Short mmCIF file of C-alpha atoms in Angstrom, two decimals:
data_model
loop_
_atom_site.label_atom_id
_atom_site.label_comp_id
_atom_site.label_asym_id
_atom_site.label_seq_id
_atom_site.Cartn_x
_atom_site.Cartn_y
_atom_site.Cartn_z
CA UNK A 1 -33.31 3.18 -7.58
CA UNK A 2 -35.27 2.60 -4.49
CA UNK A 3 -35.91 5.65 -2.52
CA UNK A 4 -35.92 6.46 1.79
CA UNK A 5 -38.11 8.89 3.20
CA UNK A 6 -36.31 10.27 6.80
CA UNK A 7 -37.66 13.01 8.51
CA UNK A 8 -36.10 17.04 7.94
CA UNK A 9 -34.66 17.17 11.62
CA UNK A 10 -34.79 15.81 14.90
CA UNK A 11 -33.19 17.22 18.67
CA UNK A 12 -32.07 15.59 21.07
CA UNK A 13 -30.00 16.09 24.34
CA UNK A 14 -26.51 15.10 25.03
CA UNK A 15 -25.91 11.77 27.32
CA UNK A 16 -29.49 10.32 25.88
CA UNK A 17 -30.30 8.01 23.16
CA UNK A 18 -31.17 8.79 19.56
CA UNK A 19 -33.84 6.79 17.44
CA UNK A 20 -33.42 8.21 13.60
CA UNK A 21 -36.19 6.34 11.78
CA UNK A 22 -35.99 6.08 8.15
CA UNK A 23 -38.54 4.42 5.58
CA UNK A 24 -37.67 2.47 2.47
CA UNK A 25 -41.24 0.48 0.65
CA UNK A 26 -39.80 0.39 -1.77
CA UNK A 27 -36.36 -1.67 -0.81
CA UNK A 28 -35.86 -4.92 -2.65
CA UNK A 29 -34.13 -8.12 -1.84
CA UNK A 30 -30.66 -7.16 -2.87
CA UNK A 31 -30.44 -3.81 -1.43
CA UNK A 32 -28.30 -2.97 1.74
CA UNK A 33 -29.41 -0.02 4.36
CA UNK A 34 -26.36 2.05 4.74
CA UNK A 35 -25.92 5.12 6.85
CA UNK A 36 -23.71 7.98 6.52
CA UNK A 37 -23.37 11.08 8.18
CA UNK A 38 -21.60 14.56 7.12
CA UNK A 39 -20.69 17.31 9.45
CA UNK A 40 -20.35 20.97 8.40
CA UNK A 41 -17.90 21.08 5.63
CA UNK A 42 -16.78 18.11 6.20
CA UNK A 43 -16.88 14.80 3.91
CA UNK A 44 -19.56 12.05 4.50
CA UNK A 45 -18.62 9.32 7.15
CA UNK A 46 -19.74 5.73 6.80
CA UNK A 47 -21.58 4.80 9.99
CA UNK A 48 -22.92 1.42 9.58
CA UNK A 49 -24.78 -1.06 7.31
CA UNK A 50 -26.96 -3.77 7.28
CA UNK A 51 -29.20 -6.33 4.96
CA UNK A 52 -31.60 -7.89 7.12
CA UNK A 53 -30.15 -8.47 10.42
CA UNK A 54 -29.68 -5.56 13.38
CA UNK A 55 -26.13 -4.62 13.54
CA UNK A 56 -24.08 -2.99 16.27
CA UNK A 57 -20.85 -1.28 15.81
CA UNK A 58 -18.31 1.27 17.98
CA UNK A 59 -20.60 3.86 15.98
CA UNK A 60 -24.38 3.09 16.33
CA UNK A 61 -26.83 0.06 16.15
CA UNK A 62 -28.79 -0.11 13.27
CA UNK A 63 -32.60 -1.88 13.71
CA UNK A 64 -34.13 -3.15 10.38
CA UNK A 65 -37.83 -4.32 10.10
CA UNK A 66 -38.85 -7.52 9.75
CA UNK A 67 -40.33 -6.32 6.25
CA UNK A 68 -37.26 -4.23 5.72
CA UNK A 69 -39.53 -1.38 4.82
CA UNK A 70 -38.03 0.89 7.53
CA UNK A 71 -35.01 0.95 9.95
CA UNK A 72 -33.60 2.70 12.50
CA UNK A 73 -30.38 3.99 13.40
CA UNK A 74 -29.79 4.11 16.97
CA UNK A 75 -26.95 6.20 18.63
CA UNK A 76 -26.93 5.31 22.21
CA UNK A 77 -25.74 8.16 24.28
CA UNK A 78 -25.62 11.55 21.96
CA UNK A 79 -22.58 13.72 22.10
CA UNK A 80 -22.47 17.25 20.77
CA UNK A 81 -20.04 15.70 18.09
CA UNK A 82 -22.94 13.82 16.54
CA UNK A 83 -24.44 16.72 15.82
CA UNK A 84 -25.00 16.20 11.92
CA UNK A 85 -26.93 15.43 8.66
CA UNK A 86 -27.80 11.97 8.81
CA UNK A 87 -28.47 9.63 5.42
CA UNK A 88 -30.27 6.91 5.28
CA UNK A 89 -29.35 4.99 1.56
CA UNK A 90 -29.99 1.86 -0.21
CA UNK A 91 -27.21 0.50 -1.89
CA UNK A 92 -28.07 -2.56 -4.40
CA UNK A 93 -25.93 -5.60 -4.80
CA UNK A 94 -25.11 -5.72 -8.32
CA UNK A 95 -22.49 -6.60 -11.20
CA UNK A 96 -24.52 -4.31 -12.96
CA UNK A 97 -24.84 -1.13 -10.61
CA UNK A 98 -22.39 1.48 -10.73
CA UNK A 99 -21.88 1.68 -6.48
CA UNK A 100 -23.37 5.09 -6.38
CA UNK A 101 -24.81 6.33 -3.97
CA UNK A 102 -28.07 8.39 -3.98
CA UNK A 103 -28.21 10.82 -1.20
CA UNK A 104 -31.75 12.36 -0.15
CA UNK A 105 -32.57 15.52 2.05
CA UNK A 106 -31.34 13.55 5.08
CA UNK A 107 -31.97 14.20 9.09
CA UNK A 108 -30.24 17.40 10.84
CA UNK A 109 -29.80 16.25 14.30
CA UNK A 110 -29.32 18.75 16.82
CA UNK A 111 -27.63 17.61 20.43
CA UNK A 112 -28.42 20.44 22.97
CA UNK A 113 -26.37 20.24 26.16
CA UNK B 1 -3.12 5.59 8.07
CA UNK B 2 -5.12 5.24 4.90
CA UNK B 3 -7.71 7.57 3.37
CA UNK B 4 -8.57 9.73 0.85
CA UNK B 5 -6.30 13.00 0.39
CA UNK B 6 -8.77 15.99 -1.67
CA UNK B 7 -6.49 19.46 -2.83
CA UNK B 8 -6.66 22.02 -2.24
CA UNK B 9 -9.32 22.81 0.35
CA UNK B 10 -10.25 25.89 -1.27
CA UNK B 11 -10.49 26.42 -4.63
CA UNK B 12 -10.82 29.88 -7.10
CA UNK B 13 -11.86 29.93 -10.85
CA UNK B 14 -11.57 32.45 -13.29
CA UNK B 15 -14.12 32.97 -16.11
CA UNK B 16 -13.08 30.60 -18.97
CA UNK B 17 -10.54 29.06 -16.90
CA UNK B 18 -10.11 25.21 -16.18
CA UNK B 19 -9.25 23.79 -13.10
CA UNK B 20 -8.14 20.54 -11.72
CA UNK B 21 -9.43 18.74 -8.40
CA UNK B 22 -6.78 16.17 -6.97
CA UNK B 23 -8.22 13.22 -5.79
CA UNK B 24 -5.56 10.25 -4.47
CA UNK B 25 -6.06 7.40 -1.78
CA UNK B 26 -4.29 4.74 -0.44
CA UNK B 27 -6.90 2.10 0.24
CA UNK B 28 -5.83 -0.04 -2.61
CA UNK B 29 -9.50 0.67 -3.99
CA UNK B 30 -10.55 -0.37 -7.26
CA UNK B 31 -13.64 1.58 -7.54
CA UNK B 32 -13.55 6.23 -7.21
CA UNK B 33 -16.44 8.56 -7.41
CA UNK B 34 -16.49 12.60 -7.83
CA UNK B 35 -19.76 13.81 -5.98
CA UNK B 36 -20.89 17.50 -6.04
CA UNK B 37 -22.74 19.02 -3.55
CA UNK B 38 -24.85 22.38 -3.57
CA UNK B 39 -25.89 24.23 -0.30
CA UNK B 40 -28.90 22.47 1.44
CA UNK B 41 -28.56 19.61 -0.84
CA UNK B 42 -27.34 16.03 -1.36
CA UNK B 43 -24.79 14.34 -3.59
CA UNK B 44 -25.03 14.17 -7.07
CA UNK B 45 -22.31 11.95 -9.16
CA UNK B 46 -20.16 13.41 -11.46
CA UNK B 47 -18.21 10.41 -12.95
CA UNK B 48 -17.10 7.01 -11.51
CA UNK B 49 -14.40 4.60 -12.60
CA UNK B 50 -14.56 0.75 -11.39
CA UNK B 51 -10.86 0.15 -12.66
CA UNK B 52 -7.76 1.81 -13.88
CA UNK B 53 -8.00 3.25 -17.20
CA UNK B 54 -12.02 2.88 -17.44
CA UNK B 55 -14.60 5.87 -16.49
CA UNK B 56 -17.90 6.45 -16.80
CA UNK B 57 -20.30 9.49 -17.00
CA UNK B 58 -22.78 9.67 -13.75
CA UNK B 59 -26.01 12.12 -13.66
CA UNK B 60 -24.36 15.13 -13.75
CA UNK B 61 -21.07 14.50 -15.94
CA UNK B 62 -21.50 18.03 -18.63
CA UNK B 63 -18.92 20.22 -17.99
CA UNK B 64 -16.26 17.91 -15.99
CA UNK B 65 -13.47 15.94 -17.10
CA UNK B 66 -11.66 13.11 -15.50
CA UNK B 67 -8.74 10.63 -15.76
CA UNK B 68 -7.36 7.60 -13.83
CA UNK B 69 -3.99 6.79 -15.14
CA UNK B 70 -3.71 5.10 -11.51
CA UNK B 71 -4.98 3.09 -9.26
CA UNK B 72 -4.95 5.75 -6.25
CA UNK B 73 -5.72 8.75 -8.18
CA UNK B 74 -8.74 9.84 -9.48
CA UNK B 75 -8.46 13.73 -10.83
CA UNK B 76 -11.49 16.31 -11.43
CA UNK B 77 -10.81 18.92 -14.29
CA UNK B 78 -13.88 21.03 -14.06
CA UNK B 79 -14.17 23.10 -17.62
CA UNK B 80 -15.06 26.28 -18.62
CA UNK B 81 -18.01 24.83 -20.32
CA UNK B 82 -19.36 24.01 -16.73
CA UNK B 83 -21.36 27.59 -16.35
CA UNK B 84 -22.27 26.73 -12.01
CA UNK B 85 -19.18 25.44 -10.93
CA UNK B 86 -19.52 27.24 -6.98
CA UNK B 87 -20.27 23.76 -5.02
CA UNK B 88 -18.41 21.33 -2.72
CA UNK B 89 -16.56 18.66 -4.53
CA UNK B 90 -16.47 15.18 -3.16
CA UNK B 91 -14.43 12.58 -3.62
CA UNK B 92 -14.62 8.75 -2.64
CA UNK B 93 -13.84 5.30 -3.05
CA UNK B 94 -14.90 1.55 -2.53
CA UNK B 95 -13.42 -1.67 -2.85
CA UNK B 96 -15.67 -2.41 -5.99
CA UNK B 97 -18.48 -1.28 -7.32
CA UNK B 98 -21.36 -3.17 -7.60
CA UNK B 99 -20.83 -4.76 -3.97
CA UNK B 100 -23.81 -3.59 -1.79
CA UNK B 101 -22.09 -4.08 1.56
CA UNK B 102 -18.90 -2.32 1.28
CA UNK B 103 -19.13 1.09 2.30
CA UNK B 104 -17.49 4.31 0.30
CA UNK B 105 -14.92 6.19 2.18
CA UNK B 106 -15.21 10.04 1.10
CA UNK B 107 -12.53 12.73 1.28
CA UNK B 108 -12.37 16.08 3.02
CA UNK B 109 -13.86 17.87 0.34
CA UNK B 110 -12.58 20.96 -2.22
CA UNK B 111 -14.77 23.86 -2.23
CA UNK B 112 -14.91 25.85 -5.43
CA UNK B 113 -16.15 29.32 -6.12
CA UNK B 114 -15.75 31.65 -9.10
CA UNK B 115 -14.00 35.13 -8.91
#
């Protein structure tokens, strides 16, 4: 399974953007960038996805190299509610592949007020 | 509204004691996953099933125990022969597996600890 490489943690302040990088060499063809995000005792919560193409939802924008080797989730104006671990994951497209998914370390983003 | 429903939130084991994790949604998902999580740590799958009836062992599968007799439900019996049980328990499902670009929707978690 390909692997991502995000950094430990990040701050930023509330009302401003967020740029959380993440780095994936290793990606190939079939495999979608997919980011989740868990808050304290909570579940994981899909944020957005994306193959090749930037994508934009009511959550977040997600960037995506031209190489695919990195991306970048963008939230555009940080609330203290996004406060969270961040997970960048590769999910392959395959009859073959069982769907899981393999969380890393992630990003702890802090959102100071 | 549909989701996935995890009980109870809170969970206490006895030594040599099984105990069973509900797991039931209402997405009309084919594909569930149990997940457990340590402090500090990511997700590590326990078992998956793509259909009713059919499961499969993930990376972490000695010790645990599951069935899916149905569609929506998707139980966790964790054994006695599972000698770290203390974690958070996830649970989640997908339309299919195999399908890169359709996202898992998790539950609110079942934290278990031993007395």
């Amino acid at each position: 399974d390909a692997k991502t490489t995000q950094p430990n943690s990040m701050e930023s302040n509330e009302e401003e953007p967020v740029h959380l990088p993440c780095n994936h060499s290793t990606i190939s063809g079939t495999d979608y960038i997919h980011w989740y995000r868990q808050l304290p005792s909570q579940g994981p919560e899909y944020v957005i996805h994306g193959l090749t193409s930037n994508v934009n939802n009511r959550m977040a924008s997600l960037a995506i190299a031209e190489d695919r080797k990195s991306s970048t989730l963008i939230l555009h104006r940080a609330t203290l509610r996004d406060a969270a671990v961040y997970y960048c994951i590769l999910r392959d497209h395959g009859s073959s592949n069982t769907g899981k998914l393999i969380f890393g370390q992630g990003t702890t983003l802090q959102v100071k007020p | 509204d549909g989701g996935i429903t995890q009980s109870p939130k809170y969970l206490f084991r006895k030594e040599g004691q099984n105990v069973t994790l509900s797991c039931e949604q209402n997405l009309n998902h084919d594909a569930m996953y149990w997940y457990r999580q340590d402090p500090g740590q990511g997700l590590r799958l326990i078992y998956y099933s793509q259909i009713v009836n059919d499961f499969q062992k993930g990376d972490i599968a000695e010790g645990y125990s599951v069935s899916r007799e149905k569609k929506e439900s998707f139980p966790l019996t964790v054994t006695s022969a599972q000698k770290n049980p203390t974690a958070f328990y996830l649970c989640a499902s997908s339309i299919r597996s195999g399908v890169g670009n359709q996202p898992q929707h998790f539950g609110d978690g079942t934290r278990l600890s031993i007395l």
